[in-house]
mmCIF file of C-alpha atoms and ligand atoms in Angstrom:
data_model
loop_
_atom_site.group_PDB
_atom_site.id
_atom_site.type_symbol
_atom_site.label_atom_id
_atom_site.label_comp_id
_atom_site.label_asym_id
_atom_site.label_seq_id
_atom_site.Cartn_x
_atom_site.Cartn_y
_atom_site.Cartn_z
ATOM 1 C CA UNK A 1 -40.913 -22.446 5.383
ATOM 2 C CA UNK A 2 -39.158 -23.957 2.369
ATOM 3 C CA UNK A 3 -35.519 -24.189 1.973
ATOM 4 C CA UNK A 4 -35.711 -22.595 -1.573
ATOM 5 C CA UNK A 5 -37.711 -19.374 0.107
ATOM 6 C CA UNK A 6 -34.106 -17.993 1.143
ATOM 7 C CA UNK A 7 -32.208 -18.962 -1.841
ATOM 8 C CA UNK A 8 -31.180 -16.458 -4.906
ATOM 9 C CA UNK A 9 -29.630 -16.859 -8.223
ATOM 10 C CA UNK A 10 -28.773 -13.527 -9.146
ATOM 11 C CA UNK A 11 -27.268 -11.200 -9.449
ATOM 12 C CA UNK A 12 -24.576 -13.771 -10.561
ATOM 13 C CA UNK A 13 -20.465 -12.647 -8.969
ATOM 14 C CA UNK A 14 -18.403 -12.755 -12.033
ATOM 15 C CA UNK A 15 -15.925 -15.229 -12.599
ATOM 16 C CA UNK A 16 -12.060 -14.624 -11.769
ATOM 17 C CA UNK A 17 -9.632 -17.296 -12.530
ATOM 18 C CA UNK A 18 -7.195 -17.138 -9.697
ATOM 19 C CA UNK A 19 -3.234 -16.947 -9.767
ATOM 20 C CA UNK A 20 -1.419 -20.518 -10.181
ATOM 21 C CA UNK A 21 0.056 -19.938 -6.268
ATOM 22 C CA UNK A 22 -1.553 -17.540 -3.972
ATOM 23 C CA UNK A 23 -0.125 -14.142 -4.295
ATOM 24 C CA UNK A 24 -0.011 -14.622 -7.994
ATOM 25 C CA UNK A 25 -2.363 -11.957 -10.229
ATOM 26 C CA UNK A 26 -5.713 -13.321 -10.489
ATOM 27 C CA UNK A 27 -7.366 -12.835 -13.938
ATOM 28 C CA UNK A 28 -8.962 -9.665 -13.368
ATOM 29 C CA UNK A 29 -5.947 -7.979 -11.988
ATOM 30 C CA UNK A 30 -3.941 -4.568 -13.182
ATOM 31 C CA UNK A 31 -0.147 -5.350 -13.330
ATOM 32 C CA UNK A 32 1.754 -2.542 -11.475
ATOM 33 C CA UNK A 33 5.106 -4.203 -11.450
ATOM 34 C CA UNK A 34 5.893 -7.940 -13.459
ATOM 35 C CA UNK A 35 9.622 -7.096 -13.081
ATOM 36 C CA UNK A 36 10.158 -5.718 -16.565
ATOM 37 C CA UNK A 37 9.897 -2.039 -16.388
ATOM 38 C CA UNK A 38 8.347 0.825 -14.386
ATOM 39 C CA UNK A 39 6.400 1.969 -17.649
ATOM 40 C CA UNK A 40 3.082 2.361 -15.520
ATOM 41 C CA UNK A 41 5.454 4.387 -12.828
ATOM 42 C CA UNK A 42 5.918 7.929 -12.983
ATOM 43 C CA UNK A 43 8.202 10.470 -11.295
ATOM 44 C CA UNK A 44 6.195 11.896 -8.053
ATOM 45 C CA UNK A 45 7.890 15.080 -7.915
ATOM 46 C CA UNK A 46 7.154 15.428 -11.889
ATOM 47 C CA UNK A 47 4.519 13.215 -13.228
ATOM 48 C CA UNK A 48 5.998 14.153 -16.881
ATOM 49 C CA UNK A 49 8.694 12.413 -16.224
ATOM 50 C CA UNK A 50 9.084 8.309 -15.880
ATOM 51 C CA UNK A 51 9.792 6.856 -12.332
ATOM 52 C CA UNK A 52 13.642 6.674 -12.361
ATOM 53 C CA UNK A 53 14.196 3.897 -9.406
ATOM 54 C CA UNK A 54 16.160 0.972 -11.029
ATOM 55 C CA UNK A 55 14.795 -2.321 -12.285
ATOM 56 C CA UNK A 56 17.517 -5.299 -12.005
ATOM 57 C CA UNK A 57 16.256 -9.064 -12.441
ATOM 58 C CA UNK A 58 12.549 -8.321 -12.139
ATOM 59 C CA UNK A 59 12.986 -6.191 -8.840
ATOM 60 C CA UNK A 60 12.747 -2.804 -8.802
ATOM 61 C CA UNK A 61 15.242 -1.128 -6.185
ATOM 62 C CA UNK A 62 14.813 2.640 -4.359
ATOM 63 C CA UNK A 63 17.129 4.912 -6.487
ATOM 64 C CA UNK A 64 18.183 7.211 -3.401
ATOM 65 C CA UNK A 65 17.241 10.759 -4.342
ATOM 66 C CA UNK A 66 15.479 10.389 -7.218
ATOM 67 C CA UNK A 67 12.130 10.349 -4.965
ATOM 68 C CA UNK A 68 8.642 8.732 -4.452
ATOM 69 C CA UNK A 69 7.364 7.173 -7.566
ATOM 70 C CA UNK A 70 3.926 6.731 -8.565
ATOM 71 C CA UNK A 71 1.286 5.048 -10.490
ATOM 72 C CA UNK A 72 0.040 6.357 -13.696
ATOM 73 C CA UNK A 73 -3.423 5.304 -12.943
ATOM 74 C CA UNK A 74 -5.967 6.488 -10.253
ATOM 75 C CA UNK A 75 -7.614 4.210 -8.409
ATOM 76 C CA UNK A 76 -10.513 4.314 -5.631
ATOM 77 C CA UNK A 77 -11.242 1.330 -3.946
ATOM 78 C CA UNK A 78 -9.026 -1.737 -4.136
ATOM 79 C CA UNK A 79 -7.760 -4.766 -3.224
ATOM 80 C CA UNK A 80 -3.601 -3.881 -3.308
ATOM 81 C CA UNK A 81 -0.743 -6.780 -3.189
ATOM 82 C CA UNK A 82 2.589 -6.337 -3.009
ATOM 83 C CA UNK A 83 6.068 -7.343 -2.498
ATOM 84 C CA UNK A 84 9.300 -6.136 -0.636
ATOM 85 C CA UNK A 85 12.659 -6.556 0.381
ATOM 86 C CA UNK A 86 14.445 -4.657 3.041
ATOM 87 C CA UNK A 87 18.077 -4.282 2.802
ATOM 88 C CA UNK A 88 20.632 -5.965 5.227
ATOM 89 C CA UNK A 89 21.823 -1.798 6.787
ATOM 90 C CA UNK A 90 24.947 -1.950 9.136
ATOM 91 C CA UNK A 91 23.976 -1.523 13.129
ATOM 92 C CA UNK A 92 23.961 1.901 13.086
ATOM 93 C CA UNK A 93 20.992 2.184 11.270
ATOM 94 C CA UNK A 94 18.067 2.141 13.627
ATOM 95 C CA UNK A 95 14.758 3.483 14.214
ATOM 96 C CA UNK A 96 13.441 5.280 10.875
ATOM 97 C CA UNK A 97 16.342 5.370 9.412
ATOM 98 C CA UNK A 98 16.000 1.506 8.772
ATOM 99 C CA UNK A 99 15.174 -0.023 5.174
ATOM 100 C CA UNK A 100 12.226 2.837 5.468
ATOM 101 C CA UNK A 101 10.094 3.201 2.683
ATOM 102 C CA UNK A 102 6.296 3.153 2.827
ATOM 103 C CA UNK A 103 3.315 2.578 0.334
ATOM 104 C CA UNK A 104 0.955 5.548 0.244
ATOM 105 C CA UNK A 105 -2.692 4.154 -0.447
ATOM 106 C CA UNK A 106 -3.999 6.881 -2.082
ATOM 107 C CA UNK A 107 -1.261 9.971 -2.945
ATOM 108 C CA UNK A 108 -2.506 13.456 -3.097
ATOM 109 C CA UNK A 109 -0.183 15.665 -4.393
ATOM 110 C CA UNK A 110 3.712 15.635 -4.978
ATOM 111 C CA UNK A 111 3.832 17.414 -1.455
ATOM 112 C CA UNK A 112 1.361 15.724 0.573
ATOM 113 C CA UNK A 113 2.071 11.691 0.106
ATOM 114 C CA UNK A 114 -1.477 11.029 1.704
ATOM 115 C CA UNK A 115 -2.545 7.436 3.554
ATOM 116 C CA UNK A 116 1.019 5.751 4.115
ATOM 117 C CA UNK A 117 1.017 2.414 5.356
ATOM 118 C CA UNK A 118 4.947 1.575 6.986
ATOM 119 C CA UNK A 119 7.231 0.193 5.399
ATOM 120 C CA UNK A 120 10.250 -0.202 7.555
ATOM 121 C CA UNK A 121 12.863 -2.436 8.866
ATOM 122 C CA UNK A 122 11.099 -3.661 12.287
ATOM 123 C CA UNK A 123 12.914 -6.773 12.251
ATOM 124 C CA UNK A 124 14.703 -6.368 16.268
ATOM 125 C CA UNK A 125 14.158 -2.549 15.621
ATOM 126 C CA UNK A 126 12.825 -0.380 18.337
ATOM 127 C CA UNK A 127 11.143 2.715 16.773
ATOM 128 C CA UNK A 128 7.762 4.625 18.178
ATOM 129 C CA UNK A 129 5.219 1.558 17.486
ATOM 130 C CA UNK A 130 2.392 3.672 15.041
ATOM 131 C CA UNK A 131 5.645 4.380 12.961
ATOM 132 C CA UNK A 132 6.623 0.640 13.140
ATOM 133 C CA UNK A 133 6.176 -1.507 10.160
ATOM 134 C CA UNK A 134 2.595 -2.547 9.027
ATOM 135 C CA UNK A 135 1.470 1.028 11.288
ATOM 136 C CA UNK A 136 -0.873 3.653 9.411
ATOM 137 C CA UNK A 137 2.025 6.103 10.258
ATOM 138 C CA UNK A 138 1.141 7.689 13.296
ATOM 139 C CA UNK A 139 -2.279 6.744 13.522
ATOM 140 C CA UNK A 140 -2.119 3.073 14.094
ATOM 141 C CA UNK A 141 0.456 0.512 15.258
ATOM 142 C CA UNK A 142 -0.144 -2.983 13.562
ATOM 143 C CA UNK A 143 -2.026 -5.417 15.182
ATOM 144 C CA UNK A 144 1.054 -7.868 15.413
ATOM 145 C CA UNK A 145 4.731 -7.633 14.613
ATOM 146 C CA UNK A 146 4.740 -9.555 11.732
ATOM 147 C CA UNK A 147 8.616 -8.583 10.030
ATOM 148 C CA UNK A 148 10.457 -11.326 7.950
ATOM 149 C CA UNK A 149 14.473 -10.623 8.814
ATOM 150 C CA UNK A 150 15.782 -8.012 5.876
ATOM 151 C CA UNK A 151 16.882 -9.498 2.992
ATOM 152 C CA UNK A 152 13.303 -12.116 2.861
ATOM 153 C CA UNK A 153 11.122 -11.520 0.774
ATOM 154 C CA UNK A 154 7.627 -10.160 2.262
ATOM 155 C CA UNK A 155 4.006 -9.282 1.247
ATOM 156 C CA UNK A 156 1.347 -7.111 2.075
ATOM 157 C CA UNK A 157 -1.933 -7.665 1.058
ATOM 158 C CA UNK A 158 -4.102 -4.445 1.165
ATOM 159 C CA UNK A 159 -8.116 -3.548 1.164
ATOM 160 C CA UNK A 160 -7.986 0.704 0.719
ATOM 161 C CA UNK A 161 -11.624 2.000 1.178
ATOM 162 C CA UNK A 162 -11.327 5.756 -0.363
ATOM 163 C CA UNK A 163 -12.756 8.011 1.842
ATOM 164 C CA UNK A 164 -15.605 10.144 0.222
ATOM 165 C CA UNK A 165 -16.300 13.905 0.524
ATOM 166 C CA UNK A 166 -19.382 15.483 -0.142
ATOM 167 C CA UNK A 167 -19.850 18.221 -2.856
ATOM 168 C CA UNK A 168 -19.530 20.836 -0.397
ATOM 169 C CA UNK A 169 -15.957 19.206 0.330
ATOM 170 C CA UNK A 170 -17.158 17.708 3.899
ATOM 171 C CA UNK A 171 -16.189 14.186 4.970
ATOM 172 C CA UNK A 172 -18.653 11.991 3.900
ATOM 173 C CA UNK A 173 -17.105 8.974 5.022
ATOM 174 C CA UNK A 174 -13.644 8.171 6.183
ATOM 175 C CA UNK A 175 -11.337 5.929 4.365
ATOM 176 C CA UNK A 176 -10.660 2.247 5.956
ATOM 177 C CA UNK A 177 -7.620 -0.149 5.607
ATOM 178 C CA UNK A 178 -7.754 -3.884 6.393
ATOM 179 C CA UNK A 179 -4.264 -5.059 5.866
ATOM 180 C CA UNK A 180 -2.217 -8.428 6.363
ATOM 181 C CA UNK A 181 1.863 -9.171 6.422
ATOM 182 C CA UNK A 182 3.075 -12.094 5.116
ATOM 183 C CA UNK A 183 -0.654 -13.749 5.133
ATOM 184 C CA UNK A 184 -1.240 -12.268 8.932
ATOM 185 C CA UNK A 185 -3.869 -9.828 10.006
ATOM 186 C CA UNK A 186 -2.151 -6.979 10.983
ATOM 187 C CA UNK A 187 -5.023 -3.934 10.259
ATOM 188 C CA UNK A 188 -8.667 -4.294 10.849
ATOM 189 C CA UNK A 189 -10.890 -2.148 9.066
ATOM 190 C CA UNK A 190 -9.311 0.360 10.741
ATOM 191 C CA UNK A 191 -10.829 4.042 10.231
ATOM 192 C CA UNK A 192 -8.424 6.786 9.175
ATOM 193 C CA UNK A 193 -8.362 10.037 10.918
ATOM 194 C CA UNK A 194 -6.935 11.657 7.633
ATOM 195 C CA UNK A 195 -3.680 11.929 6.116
ATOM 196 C CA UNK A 196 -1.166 10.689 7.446
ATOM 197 C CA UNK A 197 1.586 13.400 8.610
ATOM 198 C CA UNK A 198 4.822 13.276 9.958
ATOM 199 C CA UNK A 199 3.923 16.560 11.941
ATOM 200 C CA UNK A 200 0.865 17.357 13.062
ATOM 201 C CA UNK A 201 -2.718 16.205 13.755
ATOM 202 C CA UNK A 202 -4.237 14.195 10.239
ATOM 203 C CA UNK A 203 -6.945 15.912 8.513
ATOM 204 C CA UNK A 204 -8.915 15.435 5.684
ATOM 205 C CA UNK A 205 -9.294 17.240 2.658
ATOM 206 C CA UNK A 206 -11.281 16.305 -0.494
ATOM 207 C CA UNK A 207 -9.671 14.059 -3.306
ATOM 208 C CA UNK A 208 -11.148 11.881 -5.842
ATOM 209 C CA UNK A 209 -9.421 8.929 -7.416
ATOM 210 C CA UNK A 210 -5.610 9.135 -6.707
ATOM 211 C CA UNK A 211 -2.552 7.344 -7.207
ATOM 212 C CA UNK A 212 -0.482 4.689 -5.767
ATOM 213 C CA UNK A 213 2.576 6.077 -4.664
ATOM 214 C CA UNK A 214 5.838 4.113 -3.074
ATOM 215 C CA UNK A 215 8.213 5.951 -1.007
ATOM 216 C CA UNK A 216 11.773 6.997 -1.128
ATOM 217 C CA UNK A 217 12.974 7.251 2.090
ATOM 218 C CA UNK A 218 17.140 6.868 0.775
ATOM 219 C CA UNK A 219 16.871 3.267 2.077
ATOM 220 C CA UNK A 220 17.588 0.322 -0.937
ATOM 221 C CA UNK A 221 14.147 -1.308 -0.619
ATOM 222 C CA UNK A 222 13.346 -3.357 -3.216
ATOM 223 C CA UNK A 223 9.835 -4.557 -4.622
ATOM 224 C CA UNK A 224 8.482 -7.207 -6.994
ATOM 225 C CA UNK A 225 5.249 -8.578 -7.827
ATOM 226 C CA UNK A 226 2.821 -5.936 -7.667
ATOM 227 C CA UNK A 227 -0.347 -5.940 -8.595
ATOM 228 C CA UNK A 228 -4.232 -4.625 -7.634
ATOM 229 C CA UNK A 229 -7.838 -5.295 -8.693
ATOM 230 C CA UNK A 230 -10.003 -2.318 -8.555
ATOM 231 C CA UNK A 231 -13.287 -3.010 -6.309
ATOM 232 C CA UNK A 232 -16.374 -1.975 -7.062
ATOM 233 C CA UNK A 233 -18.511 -1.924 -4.155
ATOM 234 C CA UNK A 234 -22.247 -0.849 -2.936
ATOM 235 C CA UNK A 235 -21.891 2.147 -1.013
HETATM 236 MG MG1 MG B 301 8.015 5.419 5.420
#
């Protein structure tokens, strides 16, 4: 046998110029966030209205009360990054009720957040470990703790799967997360039982493209940098 016999030359990837540092947008990104304004944000309760948390030398900050926002655009699968800040909370804030917030994967409906992967305070913060930061709330703890003190900047870097549903509305296939904190591995192509509920057993039930969403959980977390780059890959 010839070397050449198991050589190819198309199809050819296409070219994406990469970000100046890593974490930076590569060319073929979609801004979410550049720290200007949450024009592709909307209300989640409302998706009439614009996203109302407030945007203060290019972070954005949880406006308490004012909800989960949302991304205008729908999105299947996708490679997701993103950056946060939890806020420094006096001692008596523990468990959930630490710098929560949480980024929802795919949202599916202003009363049903969806996929939420944790975003908490689990910085010397005991809480029930598959609602820890970096779990798929209540269905998977992350591989390692991986939490930066609050007031660091940190960084998730996200492969969502969508799951599919046949015509019928069936489960065709399952949706699957691969996730990393800070640069380490903390969810591996893990398979998702459903949505992820606070009460209750997950489930599935049929959705096509969907939102991102971002939590308000009436902690000040604060993001920056976020951006994603649709995937398009052979099923
Ligand atoms: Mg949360």
């Amino acid at each position: 046998m010839k070397p050449e016999e198991t050589e190819y030359y198309s199809p050819v990837p296409p070219v994406v110029t990469p970000g100046n540092a890593c974490g930076e947008a590569p060319s073929d990104a979609i801004i979410l966030f550049d720290g200007k304004d949450l024009h592709n944000w909307v209300s989640a309760n409302d998706t009439t209205k614009p996203a109302e948390w407030t945007v203060h030398d290019g972070v954005m900050t949880v406006k308490p009360g004012t909800g989960n926002i949302q991304t205008r655009q729908r999105f299947m699968d996708y490679q997701l990054h993103l950056e946060w800040r939890e806020p420094v909370e006096s001692a008596n804030h523990v468990g959930q009720d630490r710098g929560n917030s949480g980024l929802f994967l795919a949202s599916v409906g202003p009363g049903d957040d969806g996929y939420e992967l944790q975003i908490l305070d689990s910085y010397h913060n005991k809480t029930y470990v598959n609602g820890q930061c970096g779990s798929i709330y209540k269905q998977y703890p992350p591989l390692v703790n991986a939490c930066r003190p609050p007031g660091e900047w940190q960084t998730y870097d996200v492969i969502w799967i969508a799951p599919r549903f046949n015509a019928d509305g069936s489960l065709k296939s399952p949706a699957r997360v691969t996730a990393f904190q800070n640069g380490i591995l903390i969810q591996n192509d893990v398979v998702l039982k459903g949505r992820t509920l606070y009460i209750g057993h997950p489930y599935y039930s049929p959705h096509g493209p969907s939102p991102i969403k971002l939590q308000d959980h009436h902690h000040l977390v604060s993001f920056r940098n976020i951006w994603v780059r649709p995937l398009h890959l052979s099923e």
